Short mmCIF file of C-alpha atoms and ligand atoms in Angstrom, two decimals:
data_model
loop_
_atom_site.label_atom_id
_atom_site.label_comp_id
_atom_site.label_asym_id
_atom_site.label_seq_id
_atom_site.Cartn_x
_atom_site.Cartn_y
_atom_site.Cartn_z
CA MET F 1 -42.04 -24.23 0.41
CA ARG F 2 -39.18 -25.35 2.58
CA LEU F 3 -40.91 -25.15 5.93
CA SER F 4 -43.54 -27.76 5.16
CA THR F 5 -41.17 -30.29 3.64
CA THR F 6 -38.54 -30.44 6.34
CA LEU F 7 -40.24 -32.23 9.21
CA LYS F 8 -38.52 -35.49 8.39
CA LEU F 9 -35.02 -34.00 8.54
CA ARG F 10 -32.96 -35.23 11.45
CA ALA F 11 -29.28 -34.47 10.79
CA VAL F 12 -28.08 -31.76 13.15
CA MET F 13 -25.52 -29.97 10.99
CA VAL F 14 -26.87 -28.21 7.95
CA MET F 15 -24.75 -28.46 4.83
CA ALA F 16 -24.48 -25.08 3.26
CA GLY F 17 -25.19 -25.15 -0.46
CA GLU F 18 -22.47 -25.63 -3.02
CA LYS F 19 -22.31 -22.00 -4.08
CA SER F 20 -22.10 -20.71 -0.51
CA ARG F 21 -19.30 -23.14 0.23
CA ALA F 22 -17.37 -22.11 -2.86
CA LEU F 23 -17.76 -18.43 -2.01
CA PHE F 24 -16.70 -19.07 1.59
CA GLU F 25 -13.50 -20.72 0.30
CA ARG F 26 -12.69 -17.67 -1.79
CA ALA F 27 -13.67 -15.26 0.97
CA GLN F 28 -11.47 -16.95 3.57
CA ARG F 29 -8.41 -16.41 1.41
CA LEU F 30 -8.88 -12.66 1.50
CA MET F 31 -10.91 -11.69 4.57
CA PRO F 32 -10.24 -12.84 8.15
CA GLY F 33 -12.74 -15.65 8.74
CA GLY F 34 -14.14 -14.99 5.27
CA VAL F 35 -16.31 -12.15 6.60
CA ASN F 36 -16.38 -8.43 7.25
CA SER F 37 -17.79 -8.77 10.79
CA PRO F 38 -16.91 -11.74 13.02
CA VAL F 39 -20.26 -13.24 14.07
CA ARG F 40 -21.23 -13.70 10.41
CA ALA F 41 -18.61 -16.47 10.14
CA PHE F 42 -20.82 -18.95 12.12
CA ARG F 43 -17.83 -19.93 14.29
CA ALA F 44 -19.96 -20.03 17.44
CA VAL F 45 -22.42 -22.53 15.97
CA GLY F 46 -20.14 -24.35 13.51
CA GLY F 47 -20.77 -24.94 9.85
CA THR F 48 -20.53 -22.66 6.85
CA PRO F 49 -22.42 -19.38 6.55
CA PHE F 50 -24.83 -19.03 3.67
CA PHE F 51 -24.11 -16.20 1.25
CA VAL F 52 -27.06 -13.92 0.61
CA ALA F 53 -28.35 -13.23 -2.88
CA ARG F 54 -31.28 -11.01 -1.91
CA GLY F 55 -33.77 -10.02 0.76
CA GLU F 56 -37.46 -9.17 0.61
CA ASP F 57 -39.95 -8.65 3.45
CA CYS F 58 -38.97 -11.04 6.25
CA PHE F 59 -37.07 -13.38 3.92
CA LEU F 60 -33.49 -13.88 2.76
CA TRP F 61 -32.52 -16.01 -0.24
CA ASP F 62 -29.06 -17.49 -0.43
CA VAL F 63 -26.97 -18.00 -3.57
CA ASP F 64 -28.10 -21.64 -3.72
CA GLY F 65 -31.75 -20.64 -3.85
CA ASN F 66 -32.68 -21.50 -0.25
CA ARG F 67 -35.11 -19.20 1.52
CA TYR F 68 -34.87 -18.24 5.20
CA VAL F 69 -37.21 -16.40 7.54
CA ASP F 70 -34.79 -13.77 8.84
CA PHE F 71 -34.71 -13.00 12.57
CA VAL F 72 -31.35 -11.24 12.31
CA CYS F 73 -32.80 -8.34 10.29
CA SER F 74 -29.27 -6.99 9.77
CA TRP F 75 -28.73 -7.07 13.55
CA GLY F 76 -31.87 -5.11 14.24
CA ALA F 77 -31.50 -2.43 11.59
CA LEU F 78 -34.38 -3.58 9.41
CA ILE F 79 -37.52 -3.01 11.45
CA LEU F 80 -39.46 -2.57 8.18
CA GLY F 81 -38.06 -5.79 6.70
CA HIS F 82 -35.94 -6.14 3.57
CA ALA F 83 -36.44 -3.91 0.54
CA HIS F 84 -39.44 -2.03 1.90
CA PRO F 85 -41.03 -0.53 -1.26
CA GLU F 86 -41.28 3.03 0.07
CA VAL F 87 -37.67 3.03 1.27
CA VAL F 88 -36.46 1.54 -2.02
CA ALA F 89 -38.34 4.16 -4.06
CA ALA F 90 -37.00 7.03 -1.96
CA VAL F 91 -33.44 5.72 -2.19
CA LYS F 92 -33.66 5.27 -5.97
CA ALA F 93 -34.78 8.86 -6.36
CA ALA F 94 -32.02 10.06 -4.03
CA VAL F 95 -29.28 8.25 -5.94
CA GLU F 96 -30.37 10.01 -9.14
CA ARG F 97 -29.62 13.34 -7.49
CA GLY F 98 -26.02 12.34 -6.71
CA THR F 99 -24.63 10.12 -4.00
CA THR F 100 -22.47 12.43 -1.88
CA TYR F 101 -21.72 16.15 -1.83
CA GLY F 102 -19.50 16.92 1.14
CA ALA F 103 -21.67 19.98 1.72
CA PRO F 104 -24.83 20.40 3.83
CA THR F 105 -28.31 19.44 2.60
CA GLU F 106 -31.90 20.13 3.64
CA LEU F 107 -32.36 16.38 4.13
CA GLU F 108 -29.84 16.34 6.98
CA VAL F 109 -31.72 19.11 8.75
CA ARG F 110 -34.97 17.21 8.33
CA LEU F 111 -33.51 13.97 9.69
CA ALA F 112 -31.96 15.82 12.63
CA GLU F 113 -35.36 17.41 13.36
CA GLN F 114 -37.11 14.05 13.02
CA ILE F 115 -34.67 12.42 15.47
CA GLN F 116 -34.84 15.35 17.88
CA SER F 117 -38.64 15.27 18.02
CA ALA F 118 -38.51 11.55 18.95
CA PHE F 119 -35.58 12.05 21.37
CA PRO F 120 -36.07 15.43 23.07
CA THR F 121 -32.96 14.76 25.21
CA MET F 122 -30.88 15.08 22.02
CA GLU F 123 -30.99 18.87 22.01
CA MET F 124 -28.13 18.90 19.49
CA LEU F 125 -26.83 15.99 17.48
CA ARG F 126 -24.39 14.85 14.82
CA LEU F 127 -24.91 12.30 12.07
CA VAL F 128 -22.08 9.79 11.66
CA ASN F 129 -21.61 6.52 9.73
CA SER F 130 -21.74 3.71 12.28
CA GLY F 131 -22.70 2.93 15.85
CA THR F 132 -19.03 2.56 16.67
CA GLU F 133 -18.40 6.09 15.48
CA ALA F 134 -21.36 7.38 17.50
CA THR F 135 -20.20 5.86 20.81
CA MET F 136 -16.55 6.71 20.19
CA SER F 137 -17.48 10.32 19.47
CA ALA F 138 -19.88 10.61 22.41
CA LEU F 139 -17.14 9.38 24.71
CA ARG F 140 -14.65 11.90 23.36
CA VAL F 141 -17.17 14.70 23.78
CA ALA F 142 -17.93 13.60 27.36
CA ARG F 143 -14.21 13.64 28.14
CA GLY F 144 -13.67 16.99 26.45
CA TYR F 145 -16.66 18.47 28.27
CA THR F 146 -15.76 17.16 31.75
CA GLY F 147 -11.98 17.29 31.41
CA ARG F 148 -11.89 13.82 33.01
CA GLY F 149 -10.59 10.48 31.74
CA LYS F 150 -12.37 7.51 33.22
CA VAL F 151 -15.30 5.68 31.72
CA ILE F 152 -17.61 3.18 33.38
CA LYS F 153 -19.20 0.48 31.27
CA PHE F 154 -21.02 -2.74 32.11
CA GLU F 155 -20.05 -6.32 31.53
CA GLY F 156 -21.63 -7.84 28.43
CA CYS F 157 -22.66 -4.50 26.93
CA TYR F 158 -21.25 -3.82 23.49
CA HIS F 159 -20.69 -0.28 22.31
CA GLY F 160 -18.89 -0.86 19.03
CA HIS F 161 -15.20 -1.56 18.61
CA ALA F 162 -13.52 1.65 19.77
CA ASP F 163 -10.47 0.96 21.97
CA TYR F 164 -11.85 2.29 25.26
CA LEU F 165 -15.05 0.29 24.89
CA LEU F 166 -13.66 -3.12 23.96
CA VAL F 167 -13.24 -4.10 27.58
CA LYS F 168 -15.44 -6.98 28.71
CA ALA F 169 -17.54 -6.28 25.63
CA GLY F 170 -20.56 -8.27 24.47
CA SER F 171 -21.63 -9.31 20.96
CA GLY F 172 -18.91 -11.08 18.93
CA ALA F 173 -16.36 -10.33 21.63
CA THR F 174 -18.35 -12.49 24.05
CA THR F 175 -19.18 -15.10 21.44
CA PHE F 176 -15.50 -15.67 20.68
CA GLY F 177 -14.26 -15.41 24.26
CA ILE F 178 -12.19 -12.29 23.58
CA PRO F 179 -14.10 -9.67 25.59
CA ASP F 180 -10.79 -7.86 26.07
CA SER F 181 -9.47 -7.36 22.56
CA ALA F 182 -5.78 -7.63 21.73
CA GLY F 183 -4.42 -4.39 20.34
CA VAL F 184 -5.90 -2.21 23.07
CA PRO F 185 -3.02 -0.78 25.14
CA GLU F 186 -3.27 -1.39 28.85
CA SER F 187 -3.04 2.33 29.46
CA PHE F 188 -6.31 2.63 27.51
CA SER F 189 -8.20 -0.15 29.23
CA GLN F 190 -7.09 1.19 32.61
CA GLU F 191 -9.27 4.19 31.87
CA THR F 192 -12.29 1.91 31.54
CA VAL F 193 -13.94 0.52 34.66
CA VAL F 194 -16.20 -2.46 34.10
CA LEU F 195 -19.03 -3.32 36.47
CA PRO F 196 -21.74 -6.00 36.44
CA TYR F 197 -24.97 -5.06 34.67
CA ASN F 198 -28.01 -4.52 36.91
CA ASP F 199 -25.90 -4.20 40.06
CA ALA F 200 -26.88 -0.80 41.49
CA GLU F 201 -24.97 -1.39 44.73
CA ALA F 202 -21.65 -2.12 42.99
CA PHE F 203 -22.17 0.98 40.86
CA ASN F 204 -22.99 3.20 43.82
CA ARG F 205 -19.88 2.00 45.65
CA MET F 206 -17.65 2.65 42.64
CA MET F 207 -19.05 6.16 42.16
CA ASP F 208 -18.51 6.93 45.84
CA THR F 209 -14.84 6.01 45.30
CA ILE F 210 -13.94 7.44 41.87
CA GLY F 211 -17.02 9.48 40.90
CA ASP F 212 -15.07 12.72 40.52
CA GLN F 213 -12.71 11.13 37.94
CA VAL F 214 -15.50 9.69 35.80
CA ALA F 215 -16.13 11.44 32.48
CA ALA F 216 -18.92 9.14 31.35
CA VAL F 217 -21.05 6.16 32.24
CA ILE F 218 -22.15 4.32 29.11
CA VAL F 219 -24.84 1.65 29.11
CA GLU F 220 -27.21 -0.23 26.88
CA PRO F 221 -30.42 0.72 28.73
CA VAL F 222 -31.80 -2.61 27.54
CA ALA F 223 -28.89 -4.92 26.83
CA GLY F 224 -28.97 -6.63 23.45
CA ASN F 225 -25.40 -7.80 23.02
CA MET F 226 -25.20 -10.58 25.59
CA GLY F 227 -28.57 -11.67 24.33
CA VAL F 228 -31.51 -9.60 25.55
CA VAL F 229 -31.18 -8.64 29.23
CA LEU F 230 -33.71 -6.28 30.76
CA PRO F 231 -32.61 -3.51 33.10
CA GLN F 232 -33.90 -3.21 36.63
CA GLN F 233 -35.50 0.19 37.12
CA LYS F 234 -33.43 0.86 40.23
CA PHE F 235 -30.25 0.14 38.26
CA LEU F 236 -31.05 2.76 35.62
CA GLN F 237 -32.15 5.13 38.37
CA ALA F 238 -28.84 4.69 40.20
CA LEU F 239 -26.98 5.53 36.98
CA ARG F 240 -28.96 8.74 36.64
CA GLU F 241 -28.66 9.84 40.26
CA GLN F 242 -24.96 9.11 40.70
CA THR F 243 -23.83 10.66 37.41
CA ARG F 244 -25.80 13.79 38.24
CA LYS F 245 -24.33 13.92 41.74
CA HIS F 246 -20.72 13.49 40.54
CA GLY F 247 -20.91 15.57 37.35
CA ALA F 248 -20.33 12.62 35.00
CA VAL F 249 -22.07 12.32 31.63
CA LEU F 250 -24.66 9.54 31.36
CA ILE F 251 -24.63 8.05 27.85
CA PHE F 252 -27.45 5.77 26.76
CA ASP F 253 -26.29 3.60 23.89
CA GLU F 254 -29.61 3.15 22.12
CA VAL F 255 -28.06 1.90 18.87
CA ILE F 256 -30.33 -1.15 19.09
CA THR F 257 -33.18 0.15 21.25
CA GLY F 258 -33.69 3.48 19.47
CA PHE F 259 -36.91 3.25 17.39
CA ARG F 260 -36.98 -0.48 18.26
CA LEU F 261 -38.79 -0.42 21.61
CA THR F 262 -41.10 2.44 20.71
CA TYR F 263 -41.03 5.56 18.53
CA GLY F 264 -38.24 6.83 20.78
CA GLY F 265 -36.13 4.64 23.00
CA ALA F 266 -35.57 2.90 26.31
CA GLN F 267 -35.30 6.36 27.88
CA HIS F 268 -39.02 6.82 27.22
CA LEU F 269 -40.08 3.39 28.38
CA PHE F 270 -38.13 3.63 31.63
CA GLY F 271 -38.61 7.36 32.14
CA ILE F 272 -34.91 8.15 32.58
CA GLU F 273 -33.28 11.07 30.77
CA PRO F 274 -29.63 10.53 29.82
CA ASP F 275 -27.24 13.40 29.05
CA MET F 276 -26.23 11.88 25.73
CA THR F 277 -27.72 9.27 23.40
CA CYS F 278 -26.23 7.15 20.62
CA LEU F 279 -28.39 5.84 17.78
CA GLY F 280 -27.63 3.55 14.86
CA LYS F 281 -29.13 0.51 13.13
CA ILE F 282 -32.81 1.49 12.54
CA VAL F 283 -32.02 5.20 12.20
CA GLY F 284 -30.06 4.46 9.01
CA GLY F 285 -32.91 2.59 7.32
CA GLY F 286 -30.48 -0.13 6.17
CA PHE F 287 -27.61 2.23 5.30
CA PRO F 288 -24.42 3.13 7.19
CA LEU F 289 -25.78 6.00 9.28
CA ALA F 290 -25.79 6.63 13.02
CA ALA F 291 -26.15 9.62 15.33
CA TYR F 292 -24.99 10.90 18.67
CA GLY F 293 -26.22 13.88 20.60
CA GLY F 294 -27.44 15.21 23.88
CA ARG F 295 -27.57 18.26 26.10
CA ARG F 296 -26.87 21.49 24.27
CA ASP F 297 -24.13 22.60 26.69
CA ILE F 298 -22.33 19.28 26.17
CA MET F 299 -22.70 19.17 22.38
CA GLN F 300 -21.42 22.73 22.12
CA ALA F 301 -18.01 21.24 22.94
CA VAL F 302 -17.95 19.76 19.40
CA ALA F 303 -15.97 21.53 16.65
CA PRO F 304 -16.44 24.05 15.14
CA LEU F 305 -18.27 25.37 18.24
CA GLY F 306 -15.86 23.82 20.70
CA PRO F 307 -12.53 22.05 21.15
CA VAL F 308 -13.59 18.41 20.56
CA TYR F 309 -12.80 17.30 17.01
CA GLN F 310 -15.10 14.95 15.11
CA ALA F 311 -15.68 14.85 11.35
CA GLY F 312 -16.63 12.56 8.44
CA THR F 313 -16.29 12.61 4.65
CA LEU F 314 -19.55 10.72 4.19
CA SER F 315 -21.34 11.89 7.35
CA GLY F 316 -24.90 12.91 6.53
CA ASN F 317 -24.68 11.07 3.22
CA PRO F 318 -27.81 12.01 1.23
CA VAL F 319 -28.71 8.44 0.24
CA ALA F 320 -28.34 7.13 3.79
CA VAL F 321 -30.20 10.11 5.21
CA THR F 322 -33.04 9.49 2.74
CA ALA F 323 -33.31 5.85 3.81
CA GLY F 324 -33.25 6.80 7.49
CA LEU F 325 -35.73 9.64 7.17
CA THR F 326 -38.14 7.54 5.11
CA THR F 327 -37.94 4.71 7.65
CA LEU F 328 -38.60 7.01 10.62
CA ARG F 329 -41.55 8.65 8.89
CA ILE F 330 -43.12 5.27 8.15
CA LEU F 331 -42.67 4.26 11.79
CA GLU F 332 -44.20 7.52 12.97
CA ARG F 333 -47.13 7.16 10.56
CA ASP F 334 -47.86 3.44 10.96
CA LYS F 335 -47.15 3.06 14.69
CA PRO F 336 -46.35 -0.66 14.37
CA TYR F 337 -45.02 -1.12 17.91
CA ALA F 338 -48.03 -2.66 19.66
CA GLU F 339 -48.55 -5.11 16.81
CA LEU F 340 -44.83 -6.00 16.70
CA GLU F 341 -44.92 -6.72 20.42
CA ARG F 342 -48.04 -8.85 20.15
CA ARG F 343 -46.43 -10.99 17.44
CA THR F 344 -43.16 -11.27 19.33
CA ASN F 345 -44.99 -12.38 22.47
CA TRP F 346 -46.96 -14.93 20.48
CA LEU F 347 -43.80 -16.40 18.95
CA THR F 348 -41.80 -16.46 22.17
CA ASP F 349 -44.73 -18.08 24.02
CA ALA F 350 -44.64 -20.76 21.32
CA ILE F 351 -40.90 -21.27 21.86
CA ALA F 352 -41.45 -21.60 25.60
CA ASP F 353 -44.25 -24.14 25.03
CA ALA F 354 -42.04 -26.16 22.67
CA ALA F 355 -39.16 -26.15 25.15
CA ARG F 356 -41.47 -27.33 27.93
CA ALA F 357 -42.92 -30.06 25.75
CA PHE F 358 -39.45 -31.59 25.28
CA ASN F 359 -38.12 -30.78 28.75
CA ILE F 360 -35.46 -28.38 27.54
CA PRO F 361 -34.84 -25.60 30.05
CA VAL F 362 -35.09 -22.22 28.33
CA GLN F 363 -35.29 -18.67 29.66
CA ILE F 364 -36.89 -16.21 27.32
CA ASN F 365 -35.97 -12.55 27.70
CA ARG F 366 -38.06 -10.27 25.53
CA ILE F 367 -39.12 -6.68 25.14
CA ALA F 368 -41.03 -5.10 22.27
CA SER F 369 -39.80 -6.89 19.11
CA MET F 370 -36.48 -8.26 20.37
CA PHE F 371 -35.85 -11.48 22.24
CA THR F 372 -33.34 -14.15 23.21
CA ALA F 373 -34.09 -17.75 24.18
CA PHE F 374 -31.29 -18.70 26.59
CA PHE F 375 -30.68 -22.41 27.07
CA THR F 376 -30.43 -22.31 30.86
CA ASP F 377 -32.75 -22.99 33.79
CA GLN F 378 -31.83 -19.82 35.73
CA PRO F 379 -33.09 -16.29 35.03
CA VAL F 380 -30.68 -14.25 32.92
CA THR F 381 -30.14 -10.82 34.46
CA ASP F 382 -26.48 -10.07 33.67
CA TYR F 383 -23.39 -11.33 31.88
CA ALA F 384 -22.57 -14.08 34.38
CA SER F 385 -26.05 -15.59 34.18
CA ALA F 386 -26.10 -15.28 30.36
CA LYS F 387 -22.79 -17.16 30.20
CA ARG F 388 -24.31 -20.11 32.08
CA SER F 389 -26.29 -20.95 28.93
CA ASP F 390 -25.66 -24.22 27.15
CA THR F 391 -24.11 -22.92 23.92
CA LYS F 392 -23.83 -26.43 22.43
CA ARG F 393 -27.56 -26.85 22.79
CA PHE F 394 -28.07 -23.44 21.25
CA ALA F 395 -25.89 -24.47 18.28
CA ARG F 396 -28.00 -27.60 17.72
CA PHE F 397 -31.19 -25.55 17.95
CA PHE F 398 -29.77 -22.97 15.55
CA HIS F 399 -28.89 -25.58 12.91
CA ALA F 400 -32.14 -27.48 13.30
CA LEU F 401 -33.92 -24.19 12.55
CA LEU F 402 -31.63 -23.23 9.70
CA GLN F 403 -32.39 -26.54 8.00
CA GLN F 404 -36.04 -25.62 8.13
CA GLY F 405 -35.39 -22.20 6.64
CA VAL F 406 -35.38 -20.15 9.86
CA PHE F 407 -32.39 -17.89 10.48
CA LEU F 408 -31.69 -16.93 14.09
CA PRO F 409 -28.59 -14.91 15.02
CA PRO F 410 -25.72 -17.43 14.89
CA SER F 411 -24.80 -16.98 18.57
CA GLN F 412 -26.50 -17.53 21.93
CA PHE F 413 -25.40 -14.03 22.93
CA GLU F 414 -27.29 -11.99 20.38
CA ALA F 415 -30.82 -10.63 20.14
CA ALA F 416 -33.33 -11.88 17.58
CA PHE F 417 -35.56 -9.28 15.93
CA LEU F 418 -38.95 -9.18 14.28
CA SER F 419 -39.83 -6.74 11.52
CA VAL F 420 -43.25 -5.52 10.44
CA ALA F 421 -42.95 -8.01 7.57
CA HIS F 422 -43.03 -11.05 9.90
CA SER F 423 -46.69 -11.91 9.35
CA ASP F 424 -48.85 -14.09 11.61
CA GLU F 425 -48.89 -16.69 8.85
CA VAL F 426 -45.11 -16.89 8.63
CA LEU F 427 -44.80 -16.92 12.41
CA ALA F 428 -47.19 -19.87 12.66
CA GLN F 429 -44.86 -21.81 10.35
CA VAL F 430 -41.85 -20.68 12.33
CA ALA F 431 -43.48 -21.84 15.57
CA GLU F 432 -43.88 -25.30 14.10
CA ALA F 433 -40.22 -25.24 13.00
CA MET F 434 -39.24 -24.21 16.55
CA ARG F 435 -41.14 -27.22 17.90
CA GLN F 436 -39.37 -29.56 15.50
CA ALA F 437 -36.03 -27.98 16.41
CA MET F 438 -36.66 -28.49 20.14
CA ARG F 439 -37.56 -32.10 19.42
CA GLN F 440 -34.30 -32.56 17.53
CA VAL F 441 -32.35 -30.98 20.38
CA ALA F 442 -34.02 -33.35 22.86
CA GLU F 443 -33.52 -36.42 20.68
CA SER F 444 -29.87 -35.67 19.94
CA GLU F 445 -28.89 -35.81 23.62
C1 PLP B 1 -24.40 -2.55 16.87
C2 PLP B 1 -24.09 -1.77 18.10
C3 PLP B 1 -23.07 -0.81 18.14
C4 PLP B 1 -22.10 -0.63 17.00
O1 PLP B 1 -22.69 -0.22 15.84
P1 PLP B 1 -21.93 -0.48 14.44
O2 PLP B 1 -22.78 0.24 13.45
O3 PLP B 1 -21.88 -1.96 14.28
O4 PLP B 1 -20.58 0.11 14.57
C5 PLP B 1 -22.94 -0.02 19.26
N1 PLP B 1 -23.75 -0.19 20.31
C6 PLP B 1 -24.73 -1.10 20.32
C7 PLP B 1 -25.63 -1.21 21.51
C8 PLP B 1 -24.92 -1.94 19.22
O5 PLP B 1 -25.84 -2.89 19.26
#
């Protein structure tokens, strides 16, 4: 067991195993950064990413045989952990019936009904293949419905990589210091207005000025892509009131928070009803599936009912739908949310204790089963305060944990996630690893 044998380790940089390093060499020749999504390349923390051989419960094994307790959980998608037996069985059976038809199925109707019953604000919805596709489509629908062009988003929020939304974006864009991506024409980004998160006054002022040109306001109702940042109630309320007043569409991007915070989303926890909602990650049960939807009168703008075009060869894919539907049913049946929150609070309290013990200033933002430990002494309430974090310290902490078989997201500006498979026993070992990692951070300075 790696966790118990690593206390004597002191080196700060982990050496990835031989097989991972060899694969990374080959990968870098063919794929930019050797990866298919930027943060996976470990650039923010240095070192070589491990290549995964398999996952089970809360663990990943790399190709060199090392085991890691996984707090990435495929960026929040795997709330049931890796290879949940019921999901695996359902998917196996689905594959036997054929993998894609390009024609409607009963399963799609059942998943749509399951989503709608958890998100009553999604009176109509569409299944798509990724969160990016969901937000991109929702935005197009909002524009088609309102006949307006401008979009308001908030600094540090990430809504996938569609052109109009890659302006001051979070996630990898923040990690790599390219919040405004190259390749997005200025005429596009001029349509996107970016405001600070949690600043109701700035938002109110902007809506008073350009409210009648705004097609949509899109927000992560709990931000997860600059690290976890909680919304102020009056901020979310201002979004609701002003969009209603000016006839703009309020889009909640709940790609992370949907079925993560509760069996529903942030809109239930904070009691605010958006006009449209985007879902992804958990709703696909570990497969490429996402959804967007909202008010019936808005969604009726989508073809073939209306003039807004949106389509997909693999949309509503039967295998992905099976994984998503099975996952949602398990969540509805087992109601794991209170227990997930208890465990997350226990772990994050342990991180805070460890940080205090070694005099390392840390701010922990947490809600339900997602959290970020920011290496800063000031509260983190928006992008500017998140960016004050000591990313070098974070990198040392990250590697000290990785050496002990604990895998945090490889960036300060990402959320860590628990799954139902993160048992008390494993968490107790992780807490000890966190303590050792804080000690190493303190001793290396
Ligand atoms: C992950 C994410 C997306 C993009 O989803 P992909 O499936 O990666 O395209 C959009 N919005 C939020 C809030 C996300 O966290």
